[in-house]
Backbone atoms as SQL, in Angstrom:
CREATE TABLE atoms (id INTEGER PRIMARY KEY, chain TEXT, resi INTEGER, resn TEXT, atom TEXT, x REAL, y REAL, z REAL);
INSERT INTO atoms VALUES
  (1, 'A', 1, 'MET', 'N', 98.386, 101.165, 68.242),
  (2, 'A', 1, 'MET', 'CA', 98.436, 102.144, 67.169),
  (3, 'A', 1, 'MET', 'C', 99.267, 103.362, 67.579),
  (4, 'A', 2, 'PHE', 'N', 99.162, 103.774, 68.857),
  (5, 'A', 2, 'PHE', 'CA', 99.905, 104.941, 69.328),
  (6, 'A', 2, 'PHE', 'C', 101.411, 104.729, 69.184),
  (7, 'A', 3, 'GLU', 'N', 101.881, 103.543, 69.563),
  (8, 'A', 3, 'GLU', 'CA', 103.308, 103.243, 69.431),
  (9, 'A', 3, 'GLU', 'C', 103.739, 103.241, 67.967),
  (10, 'A', 4, 'ASP', 'N', 102.865, 102.766, 67.097),
  (11, 'A', 4, 'ASP', 'CA', 103.170, 102.766, 65.660),
  (12, 'A', 4, 'ASP', 'C', 103.331, 104.188, 65.133),
  (13, 'A', 5, 'LEU', 'N', 102.481, 105.096, 65.605),
  (14, 'A', 5, 'LEU', 'CA', 102.578, 106.495, 65.172),
  (15, 'A', 5, 'LEU', 'C', 103.876, 107.129, 65.662),
  (16, 'A', 6, 'LEU', 'N', 104.241, 106.857, 66.911),
  (17, 'A', 6, 'LEU', 'CA', 105.503, 107.391, 67.435),
  (18, 'A', 6, 'LEU', 'C', 106.697, 106.828, 66.672),
  (19, 'A', 7, 'GLU', 'N', 106.631, 105.545, 66.361),
  (20, 'A', 7, 'GLU', 'CA', 107.693, 104.911, 65.575),
  (21, 'A', 7, 'GLU', 'C', 107.823, 105.558, 64.197),
  (22, 'A', 8, 'MET', 'N', 106.681, 105.857, 63.583),
  (23, 'A', 8, 'MET', 'CA', 106.695, 106.471, 62.259),
  (24, 'A', 8, 'MET', 'C', 107.229, 107.905, 62.334),
  (25, 'A', 9, 'GLN', 'N', 106.910, 108.632, 63.408),
  (26, 'A', 9, 'GLN', 'CA', 107.477, 109.973, 63.591),
  (27, 'A', 9, 'GLN', 'C', 108.988, 109.898, 63.714),
  (28, 'A', 10, 'GLU', 'N', 109.470, 108.953, 64.514),
  (29, 'A', 10, 'GLU', 'CA', 110.914, 108.780, 64.675),
  (30, 'A', 10, 'GLU', 'C', 111.569, 108.415, 63.348),
  (31, 'A', 11, 'ARG', 'N', 110.900, 107.588, 62.581),
  (32, 'A', 11, 'ARG', 'CA', 111.439, 107.204, 61.273),
  (33, 'A', 11, 'ARG', 'C', 111.515, 108.418, 60.342),
  (34, 'A', 12, 'GLY', 'N', 110.495, 109.269, 60.386),
  (35, 'A', 12, 'GLY', 'CA', 110.511, 110.480, 59.574),
  (36, 'A', 12, 'GLY', 'C', 111.653, 111.401, 59.959),
  (37, 'A', 13, 'ALA', 'N', 111.868, 111.569, 61.267),
  (38, 'A', 13, 'ALA', 'CA', 112.974, 112.410, 61.736),
  (39, 'A', 13, 'ALA', 'C', 114.316, 111.817, 61.317),
  (40, 'A', 14, 'ARG', 'N', 114.448, 110.518, 61.467),
  (41, 'A', 14, 'ARG', 'CA', 115.693, 109.846, 61.079),
  (42, 'A', 14, 'ARG', 'C', 115.929, 109.969, 59.568),
  (43, 'A', 15, 'ASP', 'N', 114.868, 109.781, 58.792),
  (44, 'A', 15, 'ASP', 'CA', 115.008, 109.900, 57.337),
  (45, 'A', 15, 'ASP', 'C', 115.429, 111.312, 56.940),
  (46, 'A', 16, 'ARG', 'N', 114.885, 112.326, 57.605),
  (47, 'A', 16, 'ARG', 'CA', 115.273, 113.707, 57.287),
  (48, 'A', 16, 'ARG', 'C', 116.732, 113.942, 57.646),
  (49, 'A', 17, 'SER', 'N', 117.165, 113.405, 58.780),
  (50, 'A', 17, 'SER', 'CA', 118.563, 113.591, 59.181),
  (51, 'A', 17, 'SER', 'C', 119.520, 112.880, 58.222),
  (52, 'A', 18, 'LEU', 'N', 119.019, 111.870, 57.520),
  (53, 'A', 18, 'LEU', 'CA', 119.821, 111.166, 56.521),
  (54, 'A', 18, 'LEU', 'C', 119.746, 111.834, 55.149),
  (55, 'A', 19, 'GLY', 'N', 119.006, 112.945, 55.065),
  (56, 'A', 19, 'GLY', 'CA', 118.939, 113.705, 53.820),
  (57, 'A', 19, 'GLY', 'C', 117.809, 113.320, 52.886),
  (58, 'A', 20, 'ARG', 'N', 116.895, 112.507, 53.357),
  (59, 'A', 20, 'ARG', 'CA', 115.780, 112.118, 52.489),
  (60, 'A', 20, 'ARG', 'C', 114.768, 113.258, 52.376),
  (61, 'A', 21, 'SER', 'N', 114.011, 113.253, 51.293),
  (62, 'A', 21, 'SER', 'CA', 113.047, 114.328, 51.040),
  (63, 'A', 21, 'SER', 'C', 111.636, 113.885, 51.421),
  (64, 'A', 22, 'LEU', 'N', 110.706, 114.831, 51.353),
  (65, 'A', 22, 'LEU', 'CA', 109.306, 114.502, 51.634),
  (66, 'A', 22, 'LEU', 'C', 108.775, 113.428, 50.691),
  (67, 'A', 23, 'ALA', 'N', 109.296, 113.397, 49.491),
  (68, 'A', 23, 'ALA', 'CA', 108.852, 112.401, 48.506),
  (69, 'A', 23, 'ALA', 'C', 109.243, 110.981, 48.908),
  (70, 'A', 24, 'ASP', 'N', 110.118, 110.842, 49.887),
  (71, 'A', 24, 'ASP', 'CA', 110.571, 109.524, 50.331),
  (72, 'A', 24, 'ASP', 'C', 109.697, 108.921, 51.426),
  (73, 'A', 25, 'ASN', 'N', 108.541, 109.522, 51.687),
  (74, 'A', 25, 'ASN', 'CA', 107.631, 109.007, 52.708),
  (75, 'A', 25, 'ASN', 'C', 107.280, 107.557, 52.374),
  (76, 'A', 26, 'PRO', 'N', 107.614, 106.619, 53.262),
  (77, 'A', 26, 'PRO', 'CA', 107.366, 105.206, 52.958),
  (78, 'A', 26, 'PRO', 'C', 105.886, 104.872, 52.805),
  (79, 'A', 27, 'MET', 'N', 105.013, 105.697, 53.350),
  (80, 'A', 27, 'MET', 'CA', 103.584, 105.441, 53.228),
  (81, 'A', 27, 'MET', 'C', 103.042, 105.840, 51.863),
  (82, 'A', 28, 'SER', 'N', 103.862, 106.470, 51.045),
  (83, 'A', 28, 'SER', 'CA', 103.408, 106.836, 49.701),
  (84, 'A', 28, 'SER', 'C', 103.949, 105.879, 48.643),
  (85, 'A', 29, 'LYS', 'N', 104.577, 104.818, 49.074),
  (86, 'A', 29, 'LYS', 'CA', 105.145, 103.836, 48.147),
  (87, 'A', 29, 'LYS', 'C', 104.093, 102.794, 47.754),
  (88, 'A', 30, 'PRO', 'N', 104.187, 102.274, 46.540),
  (89, 'A', 30, 'PRO', 'CA', 103.189, 101.304, 46.058),
  (90, 'A', 30, 'PRO', 'C', 103.086, 100.033, 46.895),
  (91, 'A', 31, 'ASP', 'N', 104.139, 99.665, 47.620),
  (92, 'A', 31, 'ASP', 'CA', 104.075, 98.410, 48.372),
  (93, 'A', 31, 'ASP', 'C', 103.140, 98.478, 49.577),
  (94, 'A', 32, 'VAL', 'N', 102.660, 99.676, 49.966),
  (95, 'A', 32, 'VAL', 'CA', 101.685, 99.763, 51.056),
  (96, 'A', 32, 'VAL', 'C', 100.258, 99.649, 50.521),
  (97, 'A', 33, 'LEU', 'N', 100.141, 99.574, 49.213),
  (98, 'A', 33, 'LEU', 'CA', 98.823, 99.486, 48.593),
  (99, 'A', 33, 'LEU', 'C', 98.420, 98.022, 48.433),
  (100, 'A', 34, 'PRO', 'N', 97.203, 97.618, 48.412),
  (101, 'A', 34, 'PRO', 'CA', 96.042, 98.491, 48.539),
  (102, 'A', 34, 'PRO', 'C', 95.817, 98.904, 49.988),
  (103, 'A', 35, 'ILE', 'N', 95.319, 100.084, 50.148),
  (104, 'A', 35, 'ILE', 'CA', 95.036, 100.628, 51.476),
  (105, 'A', 35, 'ILE', 'C', 93.665, 100.118, 51.906),
  (106, 'A', 36, 'THR', 'N', 93.634, 99.440, 53.028),
  (107, 'A', 36, 'THR', 'CA', 92.358, 98.906, 53.506),
  (108, 'A', 36, 'THR', 'C', 91.690, 99.844, 54.494),
  (109, 'A', 37, 'ASP', 'N', 92.476, 100.620, 55.228),
  (110, 'A', 37, 'ASP', 'CA', 91.926, 101.561, 56.199),
  (111, 'A', 37, 'ASP', 'C', 92.530, 102.930, 55.915),
  (112, 'A', 38, 'LEU', 'N', 91.780, 103.778, 55.240),
  (113, 'A', 38, 'LEU', 'CA', 92.283, 105.078, 54.811),
  (114, 'A', 38, 'LEU', 'C', 92.706, 105.950, 55.992),
  (115, 'A', 39, 'GLN', 'N', 91.950, 105.928, 57.067),
  (116, 'A', 39, 'GLN', 'CA', 92.285, 106.752, 58.227),
  (117, 'A', 39, 'GLN', 'C', 93.607, 106.307, 58.858),
  (118, 'A', 40, 'GLU', 'N', 93.799, 105.005, 58.983),
  (119, 'A', 40, 'GLU', 'CA', 95.050, 104.495, 59.548),
  (120, 'A', 40, 'GLU', 'C', 96.229, 104.838, 58.639),
  (121, 'A', 41, 'TRP', 'N', 96.044, 104.654, 57.322),
  (122, 'A', 41, 'TRP', 'CA', 97.106, 104.987, 56.369),
  (123, 'A', 41, 'TRP', 'C', 97.471, 106.457, 56.465),
  (124, 'A', 42, 'PHE', 'N', 96.468, 107.343, 56.483),
  (125, 'A', 42, 'PHE', 'CA', 96.759, 108.773, 56.530),
  (126, 'A', 42, 'PHE', 'C', 97.441, 109.148, 57.838),
  (127, 'A', 43, 'SER', 'N', 97.050, 108.534, 58.935),
  (128, 'A', 43, 'SER', 'CA', 97.693, 108.808, 60.226),
  (129, 'A', 43, 'SER', 'C', 99.174, 108.458, 60.174),
  (130, 'A', 44, 'MET', 'N', 99.499, 107.324, 59.579),
  (131, 'A', 44, 'MET', 'CA', 100.900, 106.916, 59.467),
  (132, 'A', 44, 'MET', 'C', 101.657, 107.824, 58.493),
  (133, 'A', 45, 'PHE', 'N', 101.032, 108.172, 57.375),
  (134, 'A', 45, 'PHE', 'CA', 101.620, 109.088, 56.397),
  (135, 'A', 45, 'PHE', 'C', 101.939, 110.422, 57.064),
  (136, 'A', 46, 'ASP', 'N', 100.962, 110.946, 57.810),
  (137, 'A', 46, 'ASP', 'CA', 101.109, 112.240, 58.468),
  (138, 'A', 46, 'ASP', 'C', 102.119, 112.182, 59.612),
  (139, 'A', 47, 'ALA', 'N', 102.190, 111.068, 60.332),
  (140, 'A', 47, 'ALA', 'CA', 103.158, 110.925, 61.425),
  (141, 'A', 47, 'ALA', 'C', 104.584, 110.979, 60.885),
  (142, 'A', 48, 'TRP', 'N', 104.840, 110.286, 59.779),
  (143, 'A', 48, 'TRP', 'CA', 106.177, 110.336, 59.167),
  (144, 'A', 48, 'TRP', 'C', 106.496, 111.756, 58.740),
  (145, 'A', 49, 'ARG', 'N', 105.534, 112.419, 58.089),
  (146, 'A', 49, 'ARG', 'CA', 105.731, 113.790, 57.610),
  (147, 'A', 49, 'ARG', 'C', 105.993, 114.739, 58.787),
  (148, 'A', 50, 'PHE', 'N', 105.276, 114.538, 59.887),
  (149, 'A', 50, 'PHE', 'CA', 105.466, 115.372, 61.070),
  (150, 'A', 50, 'PHE', 'C', 106.870, 115.180, 61.638),
  (151, 'A', 51, 'GLY', 'N', 107.314, 113.944, 61.783),
  (152, 'A', 51, 'GLY', 'CA', 108.667, 113.682, 62.266),
  (153, 'A', 51, 'GLY', 'C', 109.711, 114.290, 61.351),
  (154, 'A', 52, 'TRP', 'N', 109.498, 114.157, 60.043),
  (155, 'A', 52, 'TRP', 'CA', 110.407, 114.734, 59.048),
  (156, 'A', 52, 'TRP', 'C', 110.469, 116.247, 59.206),
  (157, 'A', 53, 'SER', 'N', 109.313, 116.890, 59.355),
  (158, 'A', 53, 'SER', 'CA', 109.284, 118.354, 59.433),
  (159, 'A', 53, 'SER', 'C', 109.866, 118.875, 60.746),
  (160, 'A', 54, 'ILE', 'N', 109.701, 118.136, 61.837),
  (161, 'A', 54, 'ILE', 'CA', 110.311, 118.539, 63.110),
  (162, 'A', 54, 'ILE', 'C', 111.828, 118.506, 62.985),
  (163, 'A', 55, 'GLU', 'N', 112.369, 117.438, 62.429),
  (164, 'A', 55, 'GLU', 'CA', 113.821, 117.344, 62.227),
  (165, 'A', 55, 'GLU', 'C', 114.294, 118.434, 61.277),
  (166, 'A', 56, 'ASP', 'N', 113.507, 118.718, 60.252),
  (167, 'A', 56, 'ASP', 'CA', 113.841, 119.761, 59.294),
  (168, 'A', 56, 'ASP', 'C', 113.931, 121.117, 59.997),
  (169, 'A', 57, 'ALA', 'N', 112.973, 121.403, 60.865),
  (170, 'A', 57, 'ALA', 'CA', 112.971, 122.668, 61.599),
  (171, 'A', 57, 'ALA', 'C', 114.134, 122.734, 62.590),
  (172, 'A', 58, 'MET', 'N', 114.404, 121.635, 63.271),
  (173, 'A', 58, 'MET', 'CA', 115.488, 121.612, 64.255),
  (174, 'A', 58, 'MET', 'C', 116.850, 121.793, 63.589),
  (175, 'A', 59, 'ALA', 'N', 116.973, 121.325, 62.361),
  (176, 'A', 59, 'ALA', 'CA', 118.238, 121.450, 61.637),
  (177, 'A', 59, 'ALA', 'C', 118.368, 122.809, 60.955),
  (178, 'A', 60, 'GLY', 'N', 117.319, 123.625, 61.035),
  (179, 'A', 60, 'GLY', 'CA', 117.376, 124.960, 60.450),
  (180, 'A', 60, 'GLY', 'C', 117.064, 125.007, 58.977),
  (181, 'A', 61, 'HIS', 'N', 116.474, 123.956, 58.458),
  (182, 'A', 61, 'HIS', 'CA', 116.099, 123.934, 57.045),
  (183, 'A', 61, 'HIS', 'C', 114.747, 124.611, 56.872),
  (184, 'A', 62, 'ILE', 'N', 114.526, 125.141, 55.683),
  (185, 'A', 62, 'ILE', 'CA', 113.223, 125.722, 55.387),
  (186, 'A', 62, 'ILE', 'C', 112.698, 125.163, 54.075),
  (187, 'A', 63, 'ASP', 'N', 112.931, 123.888, 53.848),
  (188, 'A', 63, 'ASP', 'CA', 112.570, 123.268, 52.575),
  (189, 'A', 63, 'ASP', 'C', 111.096, 122.900, 52.465),
  (190, 'A', 64, 'MET', 'N', 110.332, 123.085, 53.512),
  (191, 'A', 64, 'MET', 'CA', 108.955, 122.630, 53.496),
  (192, 'A', 64, 'MET', 'C', 108.004, 123.787, 53.750),
  (193, 'A', 65, 'PRO', 'N', 107.691, 124.597, 52.744),
  (194, 'A', 65, 'PRO', 'CA', 106.773, 125.711, 52.959),
  (195, 'A', 65, 'PRO', 'C', 105.354, 125.201, 53.183),
  (196, 'A', 66, 'TRP', 'N', 104.687, 125.733, 54.183),
  (197, 'A', 66, 'TRP', 'CA', 103.331, 125.297, 54.508),
  (198, 'A', 66, 'TRP', 'C', 102.299, 125.930, 53.588),
  (199, 'A', 67, 'ASP', 'N', 102.585, 127.125, 53.049),
  (200, 'A', 67, 'ASP', 'CA', 101.594, 127.813, 52.228),
  (201, 'A', 67, 'ASP', 'C', 101.760, 127.535, 50.746),
  (202, 'A', 68, 'GLY', 'N', 102.722, 126.718, 50.377),
  (203, 'A', 68, 'GLY', 'CA', 102.923, 126.374, 48.983),
  (204, 'A', 68, 'GLY', 'C', 103.791, 127.354, 48.226),
  (205, 'A', 69, 'HIS', 'N', 104.282, 128.401, 48.896),
  (206, 'A', 69, 'HIS', 'CA', 105.140, 129.394, 48.254),
  (207, 'A', 69, 'HIS', 'C', 106.585, 129.178, 48.694),
  (208, 'A', 70, 'ALA', 'N', 107.494, 129.576, 47.854),
  (209, 'A', 70, 'ALA', 'CA', 108.909, 129.480, 48.210),
  (210, 'A', 70, 'ALA', 'C', 109.207, 130.463, 49.331),
  (211, 'A', 71, 'ALA', 'N', 110.018, 130.055, 50.274),
  (212, 'A', 71, 'ALA', 'CA', 110.363, 130.911, 51.405),
  (213, 'A', 71, 'ALA', 'C', 111.684, 131.615, 51.136),
  (214, 'A', 72, 'PRO', 'N', 111.805, 132.888, 51.530),
  (215, 'A', 72, 'PRO', 'CA', 113.075, 133.591, 51.336),
  (216, 'A', 72, 'PRO', 'C', 114.148, 133.006, 52.240),
  (217, 'A', 73, 'ARG', 'N', 115.341, 132.844, 51.722),
  (218, 'A', 73, 'ARG', 'CA', 116.437, 132.279, 52.506),
  (219, 'A', 73, 'ARG', 'C', 117.299, 133.360, 53.149),
  (220, 'A', 74, 'ASN', 'N', 117.411, 134.510, 52.511),
  (221, 'A', 74, 'ASN', 'CA', 118.299, 135.539, 53.045),
  (222, 'A', 74, 'ASN', 'C', 117.616, 136.902, 53.090),
  (223, 'A', 75, 'GLY', 'N', 116.311, 136.908, 53.215),
  (224, 'A', 75, 'GLY', 'CA', 115.583, 138.164, 53.265),
  (225, 'A', 75, 'GLY', 'C', 115.193, 138.693, 51.899),
  (226, 'A', 76, 'ARG', 'N', 115.713, 138.093, 50.855),
  (227, 'A', 76, 'ARG', 'CA', 115.349, 138.504, 49.500),
  (228, 'A', 76, 'ARG', 'C', 114.230, 137.616, 48.990),
  (229, 'A', 77, 'ALA', 'N', 113.457, 138.163, 48.111),
  (230, 'A', 77, 'ALA', 'CA', 112.343, 137.402, 47.561),
  (231, 'A', 77, 'ALA', 'C', 112.857, 136.294, 46.655),
  (232, 'A', 78, 'VAL', 'N', 112.191, 135.174, 46.715),
  (233, 'A', 78, 'VAL', 'CA', 112.470, 134.065, 45.820),
  (234, 'A', 78, 'VAL', 'C', 111.449, 134.163, 44.699),
  (235, 'A', 79, 'SER', 'N', 111.851, 133.898, 43.471),
  (236, 'A', 79, 'SER', 'CA', 110.926, 134.066, 42.355),
  (237, 'A', 79, 'SER', 'C', 109.634, 133.313, 42.612),
  (238, 'A', 80, 'GLY', 'N', 108.530, 133.967, 42.334),
  (239, 'A', 80, 'GLY', 'CA', 107.225, 133.376, 42.578),
  (240, 'A', 80, 'GLY', 'C', 106.679, 133.694, 43.949),
  (241, 'A', 81, 'ASP', 'N', 107.447, 134.361, 44.781),
  (242, 'A', 81, 'ASP', 'CA', 107.004, 134.712, 46.127),
  (243, 'A', 81, 'ASP', 'C', 106.687, 136.204, 46.158),
  (244, 'A', 82, 'ASN', 'N', 105.524, 136.575, 45.673),
  (245, 'A', 82, 'ASN', 'CA', 105.145, 137.981, 45.575),
  (246, 'A', 82, 'ASN', 'C', 105.005, 138.649, 46.928),
  (247, 'A', 83, 'HIS', 'N', 104.606, 137.887, 47.940),
  (248, 'A', 83, 'HIS', 'CA', 104.467, 138.475, 49.271),
  (249, 'A', 83, 'HIS', 'C', 105.818, 138.943, 49.800),
  (250, 'A', 84, 'ALA', 'N', 106.841, 138.147, 49.607),
  (251, 'A', 84, 'ALA', 'CA', 108.182, 138.525, 50.063),
  (252, 'A', 84, 'ALA', 'C', 108.691, 139.716, 49.263),
  (253, 'A', 85, 'ALA', 'N', 108.341, 139.789, 47.981),
  (254, 'A', 85, 'ALA', 'CA', 108.786, 140.904, 47.152),
  (255, 'A', 85, 'ALA', 'C', 108.199, 142.212, 47.667),
  (256, 'A', 86, 'ARG', 'N', 106.964, 142.177, 48.133),
  (257, 'A', 86, 'ARG', 'CA', 106.350, 143.390, 48.674),
  (258, 'A', 86, 'ARG', 'C', 106.962, 143.782, 50.012),
  (259, 'A', 87, 'ARG', 'N', 107.404, 142.788, 50.788),
  (260, 'A', 87, 'ARG', 'CA', 108.008, 143.091, 52.091),
  (261, 'A', 87, 'ARG', 'C', 109.415, 143.640, 51.938),
  (262, 'A', 88, 'ALA', 'N', 110.108, 143.262, 50.872),
  (263, 'A', 88, 'ALA', 'CA', 111.518, 143.636, 50.698),
  (264, 'A', 88, 'ALA', 'C', 111.706, 145.102, 50.403);
């Protein structure tokens, strides 16, 4: 299982470097259903997402906000980001 998780992380990083989005997580596709082991499925889903986000961070992208709010790209507030508007 450990090797499978590492493989899925690598796949996530590779997919991000190819320009794929979070919505392209292969574990969220209908062909993996029905899920027989929810914990195993979530581990693989999360491993891909983790690999994707590491590659995203290494490439300098900020497309994946953790708090659900849009992140400022150039120090200016992005609409809907009231916290950034107060800091500006």
